[in-house]
Coordinates of C-alpha atoms and ligand atoms in Angstrom, one line a residue:
X1 CA 53.6 -0.3 -3.5
X2 CA 51.8 -0.5 -6.8
X3 CA 53.7 1.3 -9.5
X4 CA 51.9 4.2 -11.1
X5 CA 50.5 3.8 -14.5
X6 CA 47.2 3.0 -16.3
X7 CA 45.3 0.0 -15.0
X8 CA 45.4 -3.1 -17.2
X9 CA 42.7 -2.9 -19.9
X10 CA 40.7 -5.7 -18.2
X11 CA 40.8 -4.0 -14.8
X12 CA 42.2 -5.6 -11.7
X13 CA 41.6 -9.2 -10.9
X14 CA 38.1 -9.5 -9.4
X15 CA 37.7 -10.3 -5.7
X16 CA 35.5 -13.4 -5.6
X17 CA 33.8 -12.0 -2.5
X18 CA 32.5 -9.1 -4.7
X19 CA 30.8 -11.5 -7.1
X20 CA 29.5 -14.1 -4.7
X21 CA 26.8 -13.1 -2.2
X22 CA 27.0 -15.0 1.0
X23 CA 23.7 -16.3 2.1
X24 CA 22.6 -16.2 5.7
X25 CA 20.2 -18.9 6.3
X26 CA 18.7 -19.3 9.8
X27 CA 18.0 -16.3 11.9
X28 CA 17.8 -14.0 8.8
X29 CA 16.0 -10.8 9.9
X30 CA 14.8 -9.9 6.5
X31 CA 11.1 -10.7 6.2
X32 CA 11.3 -12.2 2.7
X33 CA 14.1 -14.5 3.8
X34 CA 12.2 -15.5 6.9
X35 CA 9.4 -16.8 4.8
X36 CA 11.6 -19.0 2.6
X37 CA 10.9 -22.7 3.0
X38 CA 14.1 -24.4 4.4
X39 CA 13.5 -28.0 3.4
X40 CA 11.8 -30.0 0.7
X41 CA 9.2 -30.9 3.3
X42 CA 8.4 -27.2 3.9
X43 CA 8.4 -26.4 0.1
X44 CA 4.7 -26.2 -0.9
X45 CA 3.5 -27.6 -4.2
X46 CA 5.6 -28.5 -7.3
X47 CA 5.1 -32.1 -6.3
X48 CA 6.7 -33.6 -9.4
X49 CA 9.8 -31.4 -9.1
X50 CA 10.1 -32.3 -5.4
X51 CA 9.8 -36.0 -6.0
X52 CA 12.4 -35.9 -8.9
X53 CA 14.8 -33.7 -6.9
X54 CA 14.5 -35.8 -3.8
X55 CA 15.6 -38.9 -5.9
X56 CA 18.5 -36.9 -7.4
X57 CA 19.7 -35.7 -3.9
X58 CA 19.1 -39.0 -2.1
X59 CA 20.9 -41.0 -4.8
X60 CA 23.9 -38.7 -4.6
X61 CA 24.0 -38.8 -0.8
X62 CA 23.9 -42.6 -0.9
X63 CA 26.9 -42.7 -3.3
X64 CA 28.7 -39.9 -1.4
X65 CA 29.3 -37.9 -4.5
X66 CA 28.0 -34.4 -5.5
X67 CA 24.7 -34.7 -7.5
X68 CA 24.4 -33.8 -11.1
X69 CA 24.1 -30.2 -12.1
X70 CA 20.5 -28.9 -11.7
X71 CA 18.6 -26.4 -13.9
X72 CA 15.6 -24.7 -12.5
X73 CA 13.4 -23.1 -15.1
X74 CA 10.3 -21.0 -14.7
X75 CA 8.8 -17.5 -14.2
X76 CA 10.1 -15.2 -11.4
X77 CA 8.9 -15.8 -7.8
X78 CA 8.1 -19.5 -8.1
X79 CA 10.8 -20.7 -5.7
X80 CA 14.0 -21.3 -7.8
X81 CA 16.3 -19.5 -5.3
X82 CA 14.5 -21.2 -2.4
X83 CA 15.0 -24.6 -4.0
X84 CA 18.7 -23.9 -4.5
X85 CA 19.1 -23.1 -0.8
X86 CA 17.2 -26.3 0.0
X87 CA 19.4 -28.3 -2.3
X88 CA 22.5 -27.0 -0.4
X89 CA 20.8 -27.6 3.0
X90 CA 19.7 -31.1 2.1
X91 CA 23.3 -31.9 1.0
X92 CA 24.8 -30.2 4.1
X93 CA 26.8 -28.2 1.7
X94 CA 27.8 -24.5 1.5
X95 CA 25.9 -22.4 -1.0
X96 CA 27.6 -19.8 -3.2
X97 CA 25.3 -17.4 -4.9
X98 CA 25.9 -15.3 -8.0
X99 CA 24.1 -14.3 -11.2
X100 CA 24.6 -14.5 -15.0
X101 CA 24.8 -10.7 -15.5
X102 CA 27.5 -10.4 -12.7
X103 CA 29.7 -12.8 -14.7
X104 CA 30.8 -10.5 -17.5
X105 CA 34.3 -11.9 -17.9
X106 CA 35.6 -15.4 -17.8
X107 CA 38.0 -14.2 -15.0
X108 CA 35.0 -13.4 -12.8
X109 CA 33.8 -16.9 -13.0
X110 CA 37.4 -18.4 -12.7
X111 CA 37.7 -16.5 -9.4
X112 CA 34.6 -18.1 -8.1
X113 CA 35.2 -21.6 -9.4
X114 CA 38.8 -21.8 -8.1
X115 CA 37.6 -20.8 -4.6
X116 CA 35.0 -23.6 -4.4
X117 CA 35.4 -26.3 -1.8
X118 CA 34.5 -29.9 -2.6
X119 CA 30.7 -30.5 -2.5
X120 CA 29.8 -26.8 -2.6
X121 CA 26.6 -25.8 -4.4
X122 CA 27.1 -22.8 -6.8
X123 CA 23.9 -21.0 -7.7
X124 CA 23.8 -18.9 -10.8
X125 CA 20.6 -16.9 -11.1
X126 CA 19.5 -15.8 -14.6
X127 CA 22.1 -18.1 -16.1
X128 CA 20.8 -17.4 -19.6
X129 CA 22.4 -13.9 -19.3
X130 CA 25.9 -15.2 -18.7
X131 CA 28.5 -13.7 -21.0
X132 CA 29.9 -16.0 -23.7
X133 CA 33.5 -16.4 -22.5
X134 CA 32.2 -17.3 -19.0
X135 CA 29.7 -19.7 -20.4
X136 CA 32.5 -21.5 -22.4
X137 CA 34.6 -21.8 -19.2
X138 CA 31.5 -23.3 -17.5
X139 CA 31.3 -26.2 -20.0
X140 CA 34.7 -27.6 -18.9
X141 CA 34.1 -26.8 -15.3
X142 CA 30.7 -28.6 -15.3
X143 CA 32.0 -31.6 -17.2
X144 CA 35.5 -32.2 -16.0
X145 CA 35.8 -30.0 -12.9
X146 CA 38.6 -28.2 -14.7
X147 CA 39.1 -24.7 -16.1
X148 CA 41.6 -23.1 -18.5
X149 CA 43.0 -19.9 -17.1
X150 CA 44.4 -17.5 -19.6
X151 CA 47.7 -15.9 -18.6
X152 CA 49.1 -12.9 -20.4
X153 CA 47.6 -11.1 -23.4
X154 CA 47.9 -11.1 -27.2
X155 CA 50.0 -13.6 -29.1
X156 CA 52.0 -14.5 -26.0
X157 CA 48.9 -15.6 -24.0
X158 CA 48.9 -19.1 -22.8
X159 CA 46.2 -21.2 -21.1
X160 CA 47.0 -23.1 -18.0
X161 CA 44.7 -25.9 -17.0
X162 CA 43.5 -25.8 -13.3
X163 CA 41.6 -28.5 -11.4
X164 CA 38.7 -27.2 -9.4
X165 CA 36.8 -29.0 -6.6
X166 CA 33.9 -31.1 -7.6
X167 CA 30.8 -29.0 -7.1
X168 CA 27.1 -28.9 -8.1
X169 CA 25.9 -26.1 -10.2
X170 CA 22.3 -25.0 -9.8
X171 CA 21.3 -22.7 -12.6
X172 CA 18.0 -20.7 -12.6
X173 CA 16.4 -19.2 -15.6
X174 CA 13.2 -17.5 -16.5
X175 CA 14.1 -18.1 -20.2
X176 CA 15.2 -21.7 -20.7
X177 CA 14.7 -21.3 -24.5
X178 CA 17.5 -18.8 -24.5
X179 CA 20.0 -21.2 -23.1
X180 CA 22.5 -22.5 -25.7
X181 CA 22.3 -26.3 -26.4
X182 CA 25.8 -27.1 -25.0
X183 CA 25.0 -25.4 -21.7
X184 CA 21.5 -27.0 -21.4
X185 CA 23.0 -30.5 -22.2
X186 CA 25.4 -30.3 -19.3
X187 CA 22.7 -30.2 -16.7
X188 CA 21.8 -33.7 -15.5
X189 CA 18.4 -32.7 -14.3
X190 CA 16.0 -29.9 -15.3
X191 CA 13.1 -28.9 -13.1
X192 CA 10.3 -27.0 -14.9
X193 CA 8.5 -25.0 -12.2
X194 CA 4.8 -24.5 -12.8
X195 CA 2.5 -21.8 -11.5
X196 CA 0.9 -22.7 -8.2
X197 CA -2.8 -23.6 -7.7
X198 CA -5.0 -21.4 -5.5
X199 CA -5.0 -24.2 -2.9
X200 CA -1.2 -24.4 -2.8
X201 CA -1.0 -20.6 -2.5
X202 CA -3.5 -20.7 0.4
X203 CA -1.1 -23.1 2.2
X204 CA 1.9 -20.8 1.4
X205 CA 0.0 -17.8 2.8
X206 CA -1.2 -19.6 5.9
X207 CA 2.4 -20.7 6.7
X208 CA 3.7 -17.1 6.2
X209 CA 0.9 -15.7 8.4
X210 CA 1.9 -18.1 11.2
X211 CA 5.6 -17.0 10.8
X212 CA 4.6 -13.3 10.8
X213 CA 2.1 -13.7 13.6
X214 CA -0.8 -12.3 11.5
X215 CA -4.4 -13.0 12.3
X216 CA -5.5 -14.6 9.0
X217 CA -9.0 -16.0 8.6
X218 CA -9.7 -18.9 6.2
X219 CA -11.7 -16.8 3.8
X220 CA -9.1 -14.0 3.9
X221 CA -6.4 -16.6 2.9
X222 CA -8.3 -17.9 -0.1
X223 CA -9.1 -14.4 -1.3
X224 CA -5.4 -13.4 -1.3
X225 CA -4.4 -16.7 -2.9
X226 CA -6.9 -16.3 -5.7
X227 CA -5.3 -13.0 -6.6
X228 CA -1.7 -13.9 -6.4
X229 CA -1.0 -14.8 -10.0
X230 CA -0.1 -18.3 -9.2
X231 CA 3.2 -17.0 -7.6
X232 CA 4.3 -17.5 -4.0
X233 CA 6.4 -14.3 -4.0
X234 CA 3.3 -12.3 -4.9
X235 CA 1.2 -14.2 -2.4
X236 CA 3.6 -13.2 0.4
X237 CA 3.8 -9.6 -0.8
X238 CA 0.1 -9.3 -1.0
X239 CA -0.2 -10.8 2.5
X240 CA 2.1 -8.1 3.9
X241 CA 0.2 -5.3 2.2
X242 CA -3.2 -6.7 3.4
X243 CA -1.7 -7.0 6.9
X244 CA -0.8 -3.3 6.8
X245 CA -4.4 -2.5 5.8
X246 CA -5.9 -4.8 8.4
X247 CA -3.8 -3.1 11.1
X248 CA -4.3 0.5 10.0
X249 CA -7.9 0.5 8.9
X250 CA -9.5 -2.6 10.4
X251 CA -9.0 -4.5 13.7
X252 CA -6.0 -6.4 12.5
X253 CA -7.8 -9.6 11.4
X254 CA -7.6 -10.5 7.7
X255 CA -11.1 -11.5 6.5
X256 CA -12.3 -11.8 2.9
X257 CA -13.7 -8.3 3.0
X258 CA -10.5 -6.8 4.5
X259 CA -8.5 -8.6 1.8
X260 CA -10.8 -7.3 -0.9
X261 CA -10.7 -3.7 0.3
X262 CA -6.9 -3.8 0.8
X263 CA -6.2 -5.2 -2.6
X264 CA -8.5 -2.6 -4.2
X265 CA -6.2 0.1 -2.7
X266 CA -3.2 -1.7 -4.3
X267 CA -4.9 -2.0 -7.8
X268 CA -4.9 -5.8 -7.7
X269 CA -8.1 -6.9 -9.4
X270 CA -10.4 -9.9 -9.0
X271 CA -8.1 -12.2 -11.1
X272 CA -4.9 -10.8 -9.6
X273 CA -3.9 -8.7 -12.5
X274 CA -2.0 -5.6 -11.4
X275 CA -1.6 -2.2 -13.0
X276 CA 1.1 -3.3 -15.5
X277 CA -0.9 -6.4 -16.6
X278 CA -3.9 -4.2 -17.2
X279 CA -2.0 -1.5 -19.0
X280 CA -0.5 -4.1 -21.3
X281 CA -3.9 -5.5 -22.1
X282 CA -5.5 -2.1 -22.4
X283 CA -2.8 -0.9 -24.8
X284 CA -3.2 -4.1 -26.8
X285 CA -6.9 -3.6 -27.2
X286 CA -7.3 0.2 -27.4
X287 CA -4.2 1.2 -29.2
X288 CA -3.6 -1.8 -31.4
X289 CA -7.1 -3.1 -32.0
X290 CA -6.3 -6.3 -30.1
X291 CA -3.1 -7.0 -32.1
X292 CA -1.1 -8.7 -33.5
X293 CA 1.6 -6.3 -32.3
X294 CA 5.3 -6.8 -31.7
X295 CA 6.6 -7.1 -28.1
X296 CA 8.9 -4.0 -28.4
X297 CA 6.1 -1.8 -29.7
X298 CA 3.8 -3.0 -26.9
X299 CA 6.5 -2.5 -24.3
X300 CA 7.1 1.1 -25.5
X301 CA 3.4 1.8 -25.4
X302 CA 3.3 0.9 -21.6
X303 CA 6.7 2.5 -20.9
X304 CA 8.3 -0.8 -19.8
X305 CA 11.3 -2.8 -20.7
X306 CA 10.4 -5.6 -23.2
X307 CA 12.0 -8.2 -20.9
X308 CA 9.7 -7.1 -18.0
X309 CA 6.7 -7.4 -20.2
X310 CA 7.9 -10.7 -21.6
X311 CA 9.1 -12.4 -18.5
X312 CA 6.9 -10.9 -15.8
X313 CA 3.5 -10.1 -17.3
X314 CA 3.1 -12.4 -20.3
X315 CA 3.5 -15.8 -18.7
X316 CA 0.6 -15.2 -16.4
X317 CA -1.6 -13.4 -19.0
X318 CA -1.0 -16.4 -21.4
X319 CA -1.8 -18.8 -18.6
X320 CA -5.2 -17.1 -17.8
X321 CA -6.0 -17.1 -21.5
X322 CA -6.0 -13.3 -22.0
X323 CA -3.0 -13.0 -24.3
X324 CA -1.7 -15.2 -27.1
X325 CA 1.9 -15.1 -28.5
X326 CA 1.7 -15.7 -32.2
X327 CA 4.3 -15.6 -34.9
X328 CA 3.0 -12.2 -36.0
X329 CA 2.9 -10.7 -32.5
X330 CA 0.9 -10.5 -29.3
X331 CA -2.9 -10.8 -29.6
X332 CA -5.6 -10.1 -27.0
X333 CA -8.1 -12.9 -26.6
X334 CA -11.9 -12.3 -26.3
X335 CA -11.4 -13.0 -22.5
X336 CA -9.1 -9.9 -22.3
X337 CA -11.6 -7.6 -23.9
X338 CA -14.3 -9.0 -21.7
X339 CA -12.2 -8.6 -18.5
X340 CA -11.4 -5.0 -19.3
X341 CA -15.1 -4.2 -20.0
X342 CA -14.3 -3.5 -23.6
X343 CA -16.3 -6.3 -25.2
X344 CA -18.7 -3.8 -26.8
X345 CA -15.7 -1.9 -28.3
X346 CA -14.5 -5.1 -29.8
X347 CA -17.9 -6.0 -31.4
X348 CA -18.1 -2.5 -32.8
X349 CA -14.7 -2.7 -34.4
X350 CA -15.5 -6.2 -35.9
X351 CA -18.8 -4.8 -37.2
X352 CA -17.0 -1.8 -38.7
X353 CA -14.5 -4.0 -40.4
X354 CA -17.2 -6.2 -41.8
X355 CA -19.0 -3.1 -43.2
X356 CA -15.8 -2.0 -44.8
X357 CA -15.3 -5.3 -46.5
X358 CA -19.0 -5.3 -47.6
X359 CA -18.4 -1.9 -49.2
X360 CA -15.3 -3.2 -51.0
X361 CA -17.1 -6.3 -52.4
X362 CA -17.9 -6.1 -56.2
Ligands
LIG401 P1 12.6 -17.3 -7.7 O1 14.0 -17.5 -7.4 O2 12.0 -18.3 -8.6 O3 12.3 -15.9 -8.2 P2 12.2 -17.4 -4.8 O4 12.8 -18.7 -4.4 O5 13.0 -16.2 -4.5 O6 11.7 -17.4 -6.3 O7 10.8 -17.3 -4.1 C1 10.2 -16.1 -3.7 C2 9.5 -16.2 -2.4 O8 8.4 -17.0 -2.5 C3 10.4 -16.9 -1.3 O9 10.9 -15.9 -0.4 C4 9.4 -17.8 -0.5 O10 9.0 -17.1 0.6 C5 8.3 -17.9 -1.4 N1 8.2 -19.3 -2.0 C6 8.6 -19.7 -3.2 N2 8.3 -20.9 -3.4 C7 7.7 -21.4 -2.3 C8 7.1 -22.7 -2.0 N3 7.1 -23.7 -2.8 N4 6.6 -22.8 -0.7 C9 6.6 -21.8 0.1 N5 7.1 -20.5 -0.2 C10 7.6 -20.3 -1.4

């Protein structure tokens, strides 16, 4: 029986099973999971990354050793988790899945690392959010397959070195700039994931439609692809929403017109901007005269977390040339004013400013 008394200040030792999410691969009933590509061959687009990764994996397989640690960097929904599963599958290895925010204490990570079996792939999502003590433990683990476990507390604490099984770390980050130098340096290969072209997204959507048994016409596929913000996760999500619409309000077939009508219901516009994208741009133009304005102020104006605005909205708005990140803050480009139908407002405010300066001239 456990003696009564207060729990130790750090809490009980974590059960590694609470921190690591087991991943069911084939036969997964979850729709999102069923749409995941399962091999590099099924993985659409990202040709450069696929080629580089293929070399890394094939080389390691030839040598019979675990490959170098891999860092996958890019905005959400571009396939980082899918790629980590593919890496494990291609190596015939087990995949252990966790995330930076789950690793609050070094002990959390020690519990996972000491349970790894040789050759395992450990996936840490959002690795830039890992707590400092866990990150420091990771340095030694990545480099020497060793960890130092602290035993005891205070001045009597000692560290005991512990060997761990050679493994491959796959880290994913939406903010590679936030990774510390020492952590970044320990990855042997970094894949920079790019937004997908409309053609690539069309391929993703057609593949998903086949898996889901949806009657998708060619013009319907291109219409959804065009509005998917360069992101496969969004493409699949829009496909499912359009499928609902097609089944409920049309005859089940997804044509261009059905896709357009459905996406209008879900507030996805011609360019794929959703409600949050448009509120960010609208606030920027209407409330802050087009900027520059700081990220936090802008996020408060639209009632969102700064990280959501920064990591989810902005990469795409920057990519389509509607928003610029400058040292002084965020700025709406002329294309943003145009897209929101506010071009006249912009001209009026520029004219008003010019008049003001004229009035001030000696
Ligand atoms: P991330 O980890 O970068 O947020 P995910 O790997 O979870 O992205 O991908 C989200 C979804 O998008 C997956 O379920 C998968 O269906 C789809 N997907 C992502 N990349 C691809 C791709 N290259 N080819 C086909 N489908 C993809």
